[in-house]
Tab-separated table of C-alpha atoms in Angstrom:
chain	number	residue	atom	x	y	z
A	217	MET	CA	35.723	17.032	-7.783
A	218	LEU	CA	37.642	14.162	-6.153
A	219	ASN	CA	35.452	11.751	-4.158
A	220	CYS	CA	32.275	13.038	-5.873
A	221	ALA	CA	30.466	11.898	-9.012
A	222	LEU	CA	27.180	12.383	-10.801
A	223	ILE	CA	25.399	9.114	-11.595
A	224	LYS	CA	22.702	8.884	-14.257
A	225	PHE	CA	20.243	6.116	-13.405
A	226	LYS	CA	18.220	4.238	-15.962
A	227	GLU	CA	14.579	5.306	-15.784
A	228	VAL	CA	11.502	3.492	-17.056
A	229	ARG	CA	9.139	6.077	-18.518
A	230	ASP	CA	5.762	4.934	-19.782
A	231	LYS	CA	2.095	5.863	-19.592
A	232	TYR	CA	2.064	4.667	-15.969
A	233	GLY	CA	4.653	7.246	-14.869
A	234	TYR	CA	8.412	7.230	-14.220
A	235	LEU	CA	10.145	4.449	-12.290
A	236	THR	CA	13.815	4.518	-11.280
A	237	PRO	CA	15.354	1.336	-9.827
A	238	ILE	CA	18.653	1.394	-7.918
A	239	GLU	CA	20.342	-1.850	-6.899
A	240	GLU	CA	23.132	-1.819	-4.314
A	241	LYS	CA	26.657	-2.540	-5.574
A	242	ILE	CA	25.322	-2.433	-9.157
A	243	ASP	CA	23.875	1.034	-9.776
A	244	ILE	CA	25.729	2.569	-6.824
A	245	PRO	CA	29.171	1.572	-5.511
A	246	PHE	CA	28.180	0.362	-2.033
A	247	GLU	CA	25.681	-1.677	0.013
A	248	ILE	CA	22.703	0.291	1.310
A	249	LYS	CA	22.457	0.002	5.097
A	250	ARG	CA	20.391	3.141	5.684
A	251	VAL	CA	18.197	5.537	3.759
A	252	TYR	CA	16.861	8.892	4.858
A	253	TYR	CA	14.838	11.594	3.194
A	254	ILE	CA	14.383	15.272	3.800
A	255	SER	CA	11.231	17.210	2.981
A	256	LYS	CA	9.303	20.354	3.970
A	257	VAL	CA	12.447	22.515	4.032
A	258	GLU	CA	11.489	26.186	4.025
A	259	GLN	CA	12.906	28.700	1.574
A	260	GLY	CA	16.172	30.237	2.722
A	261	VAL	CA	17.190	27.262	4.853
A	262	THR	CA	20.619	25.684	4.348
A	263	ARG	CA	21.311	22.218	5.812
A	264	GLY	CA	24.379	20.027	6.028
A	265	PHE	CA	27.532	21.846	7.157
A	266	HIS	CA	29.478	18.672	7.805
A	267	SER	CA	31.729	16.046	6.288
A	268	HIS	CA	32.053	12.326	6.934
A	269	ARG	CA	35.231	10.346	7.478
A	270	LYS	CA	34.083	6.987	6.113
A	271	LEU	CA	30.494	7.227	4.901
A	272	HIS	CA	29.553	6.884	1.241
A	273	GLN	CA	26.250	8.435	0.167
A	274	VAL	CA	24.160	9.044	-2.920
A	275	LEU	CA	21.792	12.025	-2.946
A	276	ILE	CA	18.786	12.135	-5.275
A	277	CYS	CA	16.128	14.830	-5.582
A	278	LEU	CA	12.806	13.002	-6.149
A	279	ASN	CA	10.572	16.056	-6.578
A	280	GLY	CA	11.374	19.731	-7.125
A	281	SER	CA	15.030	20.734	-6.943
A	282	VAL	CA	17.833	21.436	-4.478
A	283	LYS	CA	21.392	22.736	-4.754
A	284	ILE	CA	24.389	21.066	-3.124
A	285	ARG	CA	27.577	22.997	-2.366
A	286	LEU	CA	30.564	20.637	-2.204
A	287	LYS	CA	33.906	21.691	-0.776
A	288	ASN	CA	37.280	20.091	-0.362
A	289	PRO	CA	40.555	21.814	0.590
A	290	ASP	CA	41.228	22.578	-3.085
A	291	GLY	CA	38.000	24.346	-3.972
A	292	GLU	CA	34.243	24.188	-4.199
A	293	GLU	CA	31.470	23.362	-6.646
A	294	VAL	CA	27.670	23.729	-6.721
A	295	ILE	CA	25.522	20.938	-8.199
A	296	GLU	CA	21.786	21.281	-8.847
A	297	LEU	CA	19.771	18.095	-8.408
A	298	ASN	CA	16.477	18.416	-10.250
A	299	GLU	CA	15.434	15.039	-11.619
A	300	PRO	CA	14.831	11.599	-10.077
A	301	SER	CA	17.231	9.885	-12.474
A	302	LEU	CA	20.239	11.957	-11.346
A	303	GLY	CA	22.264	10.896	-8.318
A	304	LEU	CA	25.162	12.641	-6.623
A	305	TYR	CA	27.719	10.306	-5.066
A	306	ILE	CA	29.624	11.872	-2.157
A	307	GLY	CA	32.526	9.955	-0.634
A	308	PRO	CA	34.669	10.605	2.438
A	309	TYR	CA	36.050	14.022	3.401
A	310	ILE	CA	33.727	16.203	1.331
A	311	TRP	CA	32.103	19.160	3.086
A	312	ARG	CA	28.494	19.571	1.960
A	313	GLU	CA	25.760	22.208	2.275
A	314	MET	CA	22.238	21.792	0.837
A	315	PHE	CA	20.189	24.873	-0.064
A	316	ASP	CA	17.522	26.315	-2.387
A	317	PHE	CA	15.045	23.509	-1.658
A	318	THR	CA	11.963	24.284	-3.769
A	319	GLU	CA	8.440	23.813	-2.403
A	320	GLY	CA	7.473	20.130	-2.283
A	321	SER	CA	11.063	19.057	-2.873
A	322	VAL	CA	12.212	15.710	-1.499
A	323	LEU	CA	15.874	14.776	-1.096
A	324	LEU	CA	16.534	11.035	-0.771
A	325	VAL	CA	19.886	9.854	0.583
A	326	LEU	CA	21.195	6.281	0.314
A	327	ALA	CA	23.961	5.603	2.843
A	328	SER	CA	26.606	2.883	3.174
A	329	GLU	CA	26.579	2.701	6.991
A	330	TYR	CA	24.294	2.971	9.988
A	331	TYR	CA	24.186	6.359	11.690
A	332	ASP	CA	27.398	7.019	13.630
A	333	GLU	CA	27.913	10.431	15.204
A	334	ASP	CA	31.680	9.745	15.494
A	335	ASP	CA	31.927	9.702	11.698
A	336	TYR	CA	30.824	13.348	11.404
A	337	ILE	CA	33.113	16.374	11.238
A	338	ARG	CA	30.925	19.388	12.015
A	339	ASN	CA	33.579	22.081	12.473
A	340	TYR	CA	34.937	23.475	9.215
A	341	ASP	CA	38.403	24.263	10.587
A	342	TYR	CA	38.777	20.721	11.928
A	343	TYR	CA	37.494	19.447	8.593
A	344	LEU	CA	40.158	21.391	6.668
A	345	GLU	CA	42.875	20.161	8.980
A	346	GLU	CA	41.936	16.483	8.529
A	347	ALA	CA	41.029	16.743	4.847
A	348	LYS	CA	44.279	18.481	3.821
A	349	LYS	CA	46.128	15.251	4.602
A	350	ARG	CA	43.920	13.424	2.077
A	351	PHE	CA	43.739	15.670	-0.990
B	270	MET	CA	-4.187	-8.137	6.833
B	271	LEU	CA	-1.735	-11.059	7.122
B	272	ASN	CA	1.736	-10.346	5.697
B	273	CYS	CA	1.100	-6.563	5.757
B	274	ALA	CA	1.784	-3.923	8.400
B	275	LEU	CA	1.877	-0.165	8.793
B	276	ILE	CA	5.166	1.105	10.244
B	277	LYS	CA	5.460	4.526	11.856
B	278	PHE	CA	8.998	5.849	11.473
B	279	LYS	CA	10.580	8.323	13.842
B	280	GLU	CA	10.858	11.720	12.194
B	281	VAL	CA	13.123	14.619	13.104
B	282	ARG	CA	11.132	17.833	12.667
B	283	ASP	CA	12.889	21.136	13.216
B	284	LYS	CA	13.298	24.535	11.598
B	285	TYR	CA	15.453	22.914	8.909
B	286	GLY	CA	12.612	20.647	7.708
B	287	TYR	CA	11.605	17.022	8.262
B	288	LEU	CA	14.115	14.156	8.191
B	289	THR	CA	13.148	10.478	8.379
B	290	PRO	CA	15.937	7.899	8.801
B	291	ILE	CA	15.368	4.194	8.096
B	292	GLU	CA	18.042	1.641	8.985
B	293	GLU	CA	17.865	-1.874	7.550
B	294	LYS	CA	16.993	-4.689	9.974
B	295	ILE	CA	16.282	-2.058	12.640
B	296	ASP	CA	13.457	0.172	11.396
B	297	ILE	CA	12.327	-2.360	8.763
B	298	PRO	CA	12.508	-6.158	9.023
B	299	PHE	CA	14.942	-6.878	6.170
B	300	GLU	CA	18.187	-5.839	4.468
B	301	ILE	CA	17.772	-3.274	1.677
B	302	LYS	CA	19.231	-4.604	-1.571
B	303	ARG	CA	17.253	-2.367	-3.928
B	304	VAL	CA	15.254	0.836	-3.841
B	305	TYR	CA	12.997	2.258	-6.502
B	306	TYR	CA	10.736	5.253	-6.718
B	307	ILE	CA	7.751	6.146	-8.826
B	308	SER	CA	6.795	9.693	-9.809
B	309	LYS	CA	4.897	11.643	-12.464
B	310	VAL	CA	1.952	9.213	-12.447
B	311	GLU	CA	-1.042	10.795	-14.166
B	312	GLN	CA	-4.480	10.970	-12.593
B	313	GLY	CA	-6.585	7.885	-13.252
B	314	VAL	CA	-3.606	5.555	-13.629
B	315	THR	CA	-3.457	2.365	-11.552
B	316	ARG	CA	-0.142	0.474	-11.262
B	317	GLY	CA	0.907	-2.796	-9.689
B	318	PHE	CA	-1.433	-5.709	-10.449
B	319	HIS	CA	0.985	-8.332	-9.194
B	320	SER	CA	2.171	-10.269	-6.177
B	321	HIS	CA	5.602	-11.546	-5.189
B	322	ARG	CA	6.508	-15.001	-3.948
B	323	LYS	CA	9.502	-14.090	-1.774
B	324	LEU	CA	10.084	-10.336	-1.869
B	325	HIS	CA	9.610	-8.112	1.183
B	326	GLN	CA	8.982	-4.432	0.531
B	327	VAL	CA	8.201	-1.205	2.357
B	328	LEU	CA	6.277	1.512	0.502
B	329	ILE	CA	6.472	5.150	1.602
B	330	CYS	CA	4.819	8.186	0.024
B	331	LEU	CA	7.361	11.021	0.255
B	332	ASN	CA	5.219	13.808	-1.222
B	333	GLY	CA	1.508	14.007	-1.951
B	334	SER	CA	-0.519	10.840	-1.430
B	335	VAL	CA	-1.323	7.499	-3.023
B	336	LYS	CA	-3.731	4.676	-2.240
B	337	ILE	CA	-2.735	1.005	-2.122
B	338	ARG	CA	-5.277	-1.776	-2.597
B	339	LEU	CA	-4.081	-4.999	-0.935
B	340	LYS	CA	-5.692	-8.349	-1.601
B	341	ASN	CA	-5.226	-11.870	-0.345
B	342	PRO	CA	-7.553	-14.829	-0.888
B	343	ASP	CA	-9.552	-13.853	2.229
B	344	GLY	CA	-10.342	-10.239	1.366
B	345	GLU	CA	-9.046	-6.807	0.487
B	346	GLU	CA	-8.133	-3.525	2.131
B	347	VAL	CA	-7.237	-0.008	0.930
B	348	ILE	CA	-4.483	1.957	2.682
B	349	GLU	CA	-3.763	5.630	2.000
B	350	LEU	CA	-0.114	6.655	2.273
B	351	ASN	CA	0.105	10.400	2.779
B	352	GLU	CA	3.077	11.221	4.987
B	353	PRO	CA	6.804	10.485	4.829
B	354	SER	CA	6.858	8.930	8.285
B	355	LEU	CA	4.350	6.192	7.391
B	356	GLY	CA	5.556	2.973	5.756
B	357	LEU	CA	3.543	0.040	4.468
B	358	TYR	CA	5.277	-3.326	4.782
B	359	ILE	CA	4.112	-5.872	2.191
B	360	GLY	CA	5.346	-9.447	2.472
B	361	PRO	CA	4.980	-12.454	0.176
B	362	TYR	CA	1.740	-13.426	-1.597
B	363	ILE	CA	-0.089	-10.100	-1.336
B	364	TRP	CA	-1.701	-8.751	-4.498
B	365	ARG	CA	-1.229	-4.978	-4.742
B	366	GLU	CA	-2.596	-2.132	-6.859
B	367	MET	CA	-1.517	1.516	-6.488
B	368	PHE	CA	-3.885	4.313	-7.515
B	369	ASP	CA	-5.002	7.911	-6.850
B	370	PHE	CA	-1.460	9.295	-7.117
B	371	THR	CA	-1.777	13.058	-6.491
B	372	GLU	CA	0.189	15.604	-8.534
B	373	GLY	CA	3.850	15.694	-7.481
B	374	SER	CA	3.465	12.498	-5.490
B	375	VAL	CA	6.509	10.263	-5.030
B	376	LEU	CA	6.272	6.638	-3.930
B	377	LEU	CA	9.521	5.191	-2.548
B	378	VAL	CA	9.885	1.409	-2.263
B	379	LEU	CA	12.590	-0.364	-0.245
B	380	ALA	CA	13.045	-3.975	-1.361
B	381	SER	CA	14.733	-7.011	0.184
B	382	GLU	CA	16.035	-8.515	-3.077
B	383	TYR	CA	17.418	-7.591	-6.459
B	384	TYR	CA	14.909	-7.500	-9.313
B	385	ASP	CA	13.856	-11.022	-10.310
B	386	GLU	CA	11.093	-11.448	-12.877
B	387	ASP	CA	10.574	-15.073	-11.737
B	388	ASP	CA	9.417	-13.817	-8.337
B	389	TYR	CA	6.407	-11.981	-9.848
B	390	ILE	CA	2.899	-13.392	-10.216
B	391	ARG	CA	1.134	-11.131	-12.711
B	392	ASN	CA	-2.012	-13.174	-13.397
B	393	TYR	CA	-4.681	-12.829	-10.707
B	394	ASP	CA	-6.107	-16.342	-11.180
B	395	TYR	CA	-2.653	-17.905	-10.862
B	396	TYR	CA	-2.073	-15.682	-7.825
B	397	LEU	CA	-5.252	-16.952	-6.118
B	398	GLU	CA	-4.338	-20.531	-6.864
B	399	GLU	CA	-0.858	-20.233	-5.295
B	400	ALA	CA	-1.901	-17.929	-2.454
B	401	LYS	CA	-4.814	-20.082	-1.284
B	402	LYS	CA	-2.288	-22.688	-0.161
B	403	ARG	CA	-0.683	-20.086	2.116
B	404	PHE	CA	-3.565	-18.279	3.843
């Protein structure tokens, strides 16, 4: 899907466990200004339901698994994130919904900008209207 | 302990789960150039055994728990990280060892610099020698 990409990170696996390093502008295509992580999401809950105008993000599931529904005006796709070495890049004007969080799952998000409520589009009709000019 | 601090992050808890946002230079005292995360560490394993000369880091346990042994030339301390809203800032010249990773535990580290092997001190005697000039 346009403005989305899966990224496979290098992972150091040894007898001491798994370690995944991510360097800004090298392993991901932007500078990290903000990180956030989501945990303790109960079964049946869906989060997200918004798009951004400018923000670039990478989503990584660090434990358990979670599904991400991505939409743009041309269609939709569901991606399952289930390993710490797999990142999902989401660029501007992609509608996203996160669901099927398993117990103990942790979703880490690396973001290119500080939080800015004005960058969100939270109404799907408004989203379609703006996004149709871009796809 | 000098050059170390616990940081309590704000956490958004609602029916959709827990979300913890961390903005660089606001919630932590440095710019994030690199993140890495450690998972699937078996019981009985201890990691770390090094200090940095310049690097600033914040360690956060996103699932399960892990203990961190911190040493400087004047003494040592053990901190347990067991919730996503608790960060441990570690500055320069602190020797660290991570142990007692529980099953499914995930340790996230936010770092102020790109990876640089020359910034590591991996020999404890050399560490003491350099660090004694600073504490």
